[in-house]
Amino acid sequence: MTAVTVTAPGRARDVLASEWIKLRSLRSTYLVLLFAAVAAMSIGYLVAHADATRWPTMSAAARAAFDPADDTFSGLGLAQLAFGALGALAISSEYTTGLIRTTFAAVPRRRAVIAAKAAVVGVVTLLAGELIAFATFFTGQWALSAQHLDVTLAHPGALRGVLAAGFYLAVTAWVGIGLGTVIRHTAGAITAMVGVVFLLPTVIGALPTPWDTTIGRFTLNQAAQQMIAQHPHAGYFSAGPSFLVVAAYAAVALAAAAVVITRRDA
């Protein structure tokens, strides 16, 4: 008999294929992405429409601060929470059902499992995030066109903001994977996601000046806002450094997942 040797690249393809089958087999994947798209587009449209309606009575200061590109992403909050839940479900659902034991039996190198999940979820959420971001932008500009406030992607900072919004959604999914691996419970991971994305910036924002901005610019939500906005707020990082802050959250979350998953029983 001739022994069959499985090469490392072949093994990696098998693990990636397995994680892809798991992700697309979950009905929650499609429901979460649909919810994110509807929430981002509908809220963005309503906010943009409201601003277009108020435009004739807006003060000069409000008009000067108006950002037609960033205005359309007002509904991104619910979308980012949905993407974070998707990332958490990618790992926590296996702990809930006990499938994680079968996964680790088939792939003893646990970090390879996390790497495959991060790659598959990352590709799916990045593509979906960018599609949602572009759709949200164009929907919002349609609402703003009633007062001729709409801009195109050629507007300074517009394309960068749209691409950043899609990237941010993928980052929240990666953070979700990290939290799901560490906590190993879907509800707990989503609760932690709410704390990181929404509660922490709110608490820091209540600090006295200048601590609110000095510390706040390192929070995930605030850094993402500066990455998307045409003009960063005073005291916060510009788009480039804010991008690094956002990316660091994904890197830290996945690194924590890689460490924890090898030190616990399934």
Tab-separated table of C-alpha atoms in Angstrom, residues 19-256:
chain	number	residue	atom	x	y	z
A	19	GLU	CA	-15.191	26.827	8.050
A	20	TRP	CA	-16.836	28.156	4.888
A	21	ILE	CA	-19.386	25.327	4.960
A	22	LYS	CA	-20.138	26.025	8.624
A	23	LEU	CA	-20.614	29.754	8.061
A	24	ARG	CA	-22.872	29.459	5.034
A	25	SER	CA	-24.862	26.659	6.680
A	26	LEU	CA	-25.930	28.920	9.542
A	27	ARG	CA	-29.255	30.610	8.850
A	28	SER	CA	-28.221	33.347	11.265
A	29	THR	CA	-25.473	34.401	8.834
A	30	TYR	CA	-27.990	35.526	6.238
A	31	LEU	CA	-30.394	37.009	8.777
A	32	VAL	CA	-27.652	39.052	10.432
A	33	LEU	CA	-26.321	40.385	7.122
A	34	LEU	CA	-29.853	41.247	5.972
A	35	PHE	CA	-30.573	43.048	9.241
A	36	ALA	CA	-27.304	44.982	8.975
A	37	ALA	CA	-28.062	46.078	5.415
A	38	VAL	CA	-31.635	47.140	6.175
A	39	ALA	CA	-30.636	48.975	9.367
A	40	ALA	CA	-27.722	50.839	7.807
A	41	MET	CA	-29.576	51.865	4.666
A	42	SER	CA	-32.919	52.761	6.235
A	43	ILE	CA	-31.554	54.749	9.179
A	44	GLY	CA	-28.987	56.452	6.956
A	45	TYR	CA	-31.735	57.435	4.531
A	46	LEU	CA	-34.044	58.734	7.276
A	47	VAL	CA	-31.310	60.818	8.913
A	48	ALA	CA	-30.166	62.226	5.568
A	49	HIS	CA	-33.767	62.993	4.601
A	50	ALA	CA	-34.344	64.751	7.941
A	51	ASP	CA	-31.213	66.863	7.498
A	52	ALA	CA	-32.251	67.766	3.948
A	53	THR	CA	-35.659	68.817	5.254
A	54	ARG	CA	-34.118	70.982	8.003
A	55	TRP	CA	-31.503	72.490	5.718
A	56	PRO	CA	-33.410	75.740	4.959
A	57	THR	CA	-33.695	76.507	8.687
A	58	MET	CA	-30.224	75.324	9.732
A	59	SER	CA	-27.848	77.838	11.278
A	60	ALA	CA	-24.689	78.887	9.461
A	61	ALA	CA	-22.576	76.939	11.974
A	62	ALA	CA	-24.616	73.764	11.464
A	63	ARG	CA	-24.311	74.069	7.702
A	64	ALA	CA	-20.544	74.556	7.950
A	65	ALA	CA	-20.205	71.416	10.078
A	66	PHE	CA	-22.452	69.327	7.832
A	67	ASP	CA	-20.719	66.283	6.330
A	68	PRO	CA	-22.782	64.829	3.457
A	69	ALA	CA	-20.686	61.663	3.309
A	70	ASP	CA	-20.560	60.867	7.012
A	71	ASP	CA	-24.227	61.818	7.450
A	72	THR	CA	-25.344	58.783	5.474
A	73	PHE	CA	-23.658	56.363	7.892
A	74	SER	CA	-25.800	57.265	10.898
A	75	GLY	CA	-27.248	53.746	10.917
A	76	LEU	CA	-23.862	52.047	11.074
A	77	GLY	CA	-24.214	51.459	14.816
A	78	LEU	CA	-26.795	48.694	14.460
A	79	ALA	CA	-24.921	47.231	11.505
A	80	GLN	CA	-21.661	47.010	13.432
A	81	LEU	CA	-23.426	45.286	16.314
A	82	ALA	CA	-24.897	42.781	13.851
A	83	PHE	CA	-21.496	42.078	12.316
A	84	GLY	CA	-20.005	41.664	15.781
A	85	ALA	CA	-22.733	39.144	16.605
A	86	LEU	CA	-21.965	37.285	13.377
A	87	GLY	CA	-18.320	36.969	14.372
A	88	ALA	CA	-19.216	35.797	17.861
A	89	LEU	CA	-21.671	33.220	16.521
A	90	ALA	CA	-19.002	31.781	14.225
A	91	ILE	CA	-17.235	30.340	17.283
A	92	SER	CA	-19.691	30.491	20.206
A	93	SER	CA	-22.329	28.429	18.386
A	94	GLU	CA	-19.857	25.540	18.209
A	95	TYR	CA	-19.283	25.705	21.956
A	96	THR	CA	-23.053	25.759	22.530
A	97	THR	CA	-23.729	22.694	20.370
A	98	GLY	CA	-20.563	20.832	21.330
A	99	LEU	CA	-19.396	20.769	17.717
A	100	ILE	CA	-16.153	22.409	18.810
A	101	ARG	CA	-14.946	19.024	20.163
A	102	THR	CA	-15.384	17.465	16.734
A	103	THR	CA	-13.619	20.429	15.150
A	104	PHE	CA	-10.616	20.111	17.445
A	105	ALA	CA	-10.516	16.351	16.976
A	106	ALA	CA	-10.298	16.859	13.211
A	107	VAL	CA	-7.885	19.786	13.510
A	108	PRO	CA	-5.716	19.393	16.635
A	109	ARG	CA	-3.908	22.650	15.876
A	110	ARG	CA	-6.457	24.929	17.461
A	111	ARG	CA	-4.847	28.125	16.290
A	112	ALA	CA	-5.312	26.916	12.730
A	113	VAL	CA	-9.046	26.772	13.445
A	114	ILE	CA	-9.079	30.368	14.679
A	115	ALA	CA	-6.994	31.476	11.709
A	116	ALA	CA	-9.396	29.762	9.293
A	117	LYS	CA	-12.445	31.262	11.001
A	118	ALA	CA	-10.855	34.712	10.926
A	119	ALA	CA	-10.019	34.346	7.237
A	120	VAL	CA	-13.444	33.071	6.164
A	121	VAL	CA	-15.445	35.475	8.322
A	122	GLY	CA	-13.113	38.296	7.326
A	123	VAL	CA	-13.568	37.756	3.591
A	124	VAL	CA	-17.346	37.397	3.875
A	125	THR	CA	-17.842	40.400	6.164
A	126	LEU	CA	-15.412	42.602	4.266
A	127	LEU	CA	-17.227	41.965	0.981
A	128	ALA	CA	-20.648	42.300	2.601
A	129	GLY	CA	-19.519	45.351	4.566
A	130	GLU	CA	-18.282	47.156	1.491
A	131	LEU	CA	-21.487	46.351	-0.411
A	132	ILE	CA	-23.567	47.679	2.484
A	133	ALA	CA	-21.351	50.761	2.793
A	134	PHE	CA	-21.670	51.666	-0.899
A	135	ALA	CA	-25.418	50.976	-0.904
A	136	THR	CA	-25.848	53.087	2.235
A	137	PHE	CA	-23.850	55.940	0.750
A	138	PHE	CA	-25.838	56.072	-2.470
A	139	THR	CA	-29.154	55.743	-0.615
A	140	GLY	CA	-28.244	58.631	1.666
A	141	GLN	CA	-27.092	60.811	-1.227
A	142	TRP	CA	-30.427	60.176	-2.923
A	143	ALA	CA	-32.159	61.609	0.153
A	144	LEU	CA	-29.808	64.610	0.242
A	145	SER	CA	-30.377	65.346	-3.446
A	146	ALA	CA	-33.739	66.924	-2.545
A	147	GLN	CA	-31.786	69.988	-1.372
A	148	HIS	CA	-28.885	69.452	-3.813
A	149	LEU	CA	-26.656	68.465	-0.890
A	150	ASP	CA	-25.599	65.156	-2.385
A	151	VAL	CA	-22.009	64.415	-3.340
A	152	THR	CA	-20.326	61.787	-5.479
A	153	LEU	CA	-17.524	59.406	-4.612
A	154	ALA	CA	-15.166	61.931	-6.198
A	155	HIS	CA	-15.940	64.366	-3.354
A	156	PRO	CA	-12.861	64.781	-1.093
A	157	GLY	CA	-12.885	62.084	1.554
A	158	ALA	CA	-16.069	60.391	0.300
A	159	LEU	CA	-14.548	57.243	-1.223
A	160	ARG	CA	-12.168	56.858	1.698
A	161	GLY	CA	-15.088	57.142	4.115
A	162	VAL	CA	-17.139	54.511	2.276
A	163	LEU	CA	-14.244	52.054	2.133
A	164	ALA	CA	-13.466	52.724	5.803
A	165	ALA	CA	-17.076	52.026	6.788
A	166	GLY	CA	-16.995	48.624	5.086
A	167	PHE	CA	-13.654	47.799	6.667
A	168	TYR	CA	-14.950	48.783	10.093
A	169	LEU	CA	-17.829	46.332	9.807
A	170	ALA	CA	-15.349	43.533	9.096
A	171	VAL	CA	-13.276	44.606	12.105
A	172	THR	CA	-16.299	44.292	14.401
A	173	ALA	CA	-16.752	40.723	13.126
A	174	TRP	CA	-13.114	39.932	13.978
A	175	VAL	CA	-13.583	41.458	17.422
A	176	GLY	CA	-16.673	39.290	17.756
A	177	ILE	CA	-14.625	36.172	17.015
A	178	GLY	CA	-12.148	37.168	19.699
A	179	LEU	CA	-14.841	37.832	22.306
A	180	GLY	CA	-16.722	34.671	21.335
A	181	THR	CA	-13.584	32.584	21.807
A	182	VAL	CA	-12.692	34.121	25.153
A	183	ILE	CA	-16.234	34.094	26.600
A	184	ARG	CA	-17.527	30.989	24.740
A	185	HIS	CA	-21.138	32.105	25.136
A	186	THR	CA	-23.127	33.960	22.472
A	187	ALA	CA	-25.120	36.235	24.781
A	188	GLY	CA	-22.046	37.063	26.848
A	189	ALA	CA	-19.956	37.834	23.765
A	190	ILE	CA	-22.632	40.102	22.312
A	191	THR	CA	-23.006	41.872	25.659
A	192	ALA	CA	-19.257	42.425	25.749
A	193	MET	CA	-19.425	43.736	22.178
A	194	VAL	CA	-22.054	46.282	23.232
A	195	GLY	CA	-19.788	47.344	26.072
A	196	VAL	CA	-16.740	47.767	23.849
A	197	VAL	CA	-18.519	49.495	20.966
A	198	PHE	CA	-21.161	51.607	22.711
A	199	LEU	CA	-20.816	51.736	26.499
A	200	LEU	CA	-17.071	52.382	26.785
A	201	PRO	CA	-17.072	55.462	24.468
A	202	THR	CA	-20.105	56.835	26.334
A	203	VAL	CA	-18.399	56.496	29.714
A	204	ILE	CA	-15.161	58.027	28.429
A	205	GLY	CA	-17.115	60.812	26.713
A	206	ALA	CA	-18.462	61.832	30.126
A	207	LEU	CA	-14.941	62.484	31.435
A	208	PRO	CA	-13.833	66.110	31.868
A	209	THR	CA	-11.895	67.857	29.113
A	210	PRO	CA	-9.329	67.029	27.778
A	211	TRP	CA	-9.528	63.428	29.011
A	212	ASP	CA	-12.685	62.746	27.039
A	213	THR	CA	-10.861	63.204	23.736
A	214	THR	CA	-7.374	62.166	24.869
A	215	ILE	CA	-8.669	58.736	25.892
A	216	GLY	CA	-11.728	58.661	23.647
A	217	ARG	CA	-9.715	58.725	20.434
A	218	PHE	CA	-8.442	55.253	21.320
A	219	THR	CA	-11.942	53.748	21.592
A	220	LEU	CA	-13.132	51.613	18.693
A	221	ASN	CA	-16.287	53.561	17.891
A	222	GLN	CA	-14.716	57.013	18.047
A	223	ALA	CA	-11.691	55.956	16.010
A	224	ALA	CA	-14.016	54.499	13.374
A	225	GLN	CA	-16.011	57.725	13.207
A	226	GLN	CA	-12.851	59.741	12.575
A	227	MET	CA	-11.756	57.208	9.973
A	228	ILE	CA	-15.063	57.629	8.106
A	229	ALA	CA	-15.691	61.364	8.582
A	230	GLN	CA	-14.526	63.875	6.019
A	231	HIS	CA	-12.971	66.029	8.741
A	232	PRO	CA	-11.911	64.576	12.129
A	233	HIS	CA	-13.234	66.257	15.253
A	234	ALA	CA	-10.921	68.480	17.269
A	235	GLY	CA	-8.652	66.522	19.583
A	236	TYR	CA	-9.082	63.224	17.759
A	237	PHE	CA	-6.706	61.402	15.427
A	238	SER	CA	-6.899	61.935	11.689
A	239	ALA	CA	-8.088	59.174	9.347
A	240	GLY	CA	-4.706	57.414	9.065
A	241	PRO	CA	-3.927	56.962	12.780
A	242	SER	CA	-7.598	56.197	13.454
A	243	PHE	CA	-7.360	53.362	10.916
A	244	LEU	CA	-4.440	51.908	12.873
A	245	VAL	CA	-6.423	52.123	16.119
A	246	VAL	CA	-9.370	50.294	14.548
A	247	ALA	CA	-7.114	47.621	13.034
A	248	ALA	CA	-5.380	47.169	16.400
A	249	TYR	CA	-8.673	46.130	17.997
A	250	ALA	CA	-9.028	43.305	15.485
A	251	ALA	CA	-5.407	42.246	15.953
A	252	VAL	CA	-5.647	42.205	19.757
A	253	ALA	CA	-8.975	40.343	19.734
A	254	LEU	CA	-7.687	37.610	17.409
A	255	ALA	CA	-4.395	37.354	19.299
A	256	ALA	CA	-6.309	36.885	22.556
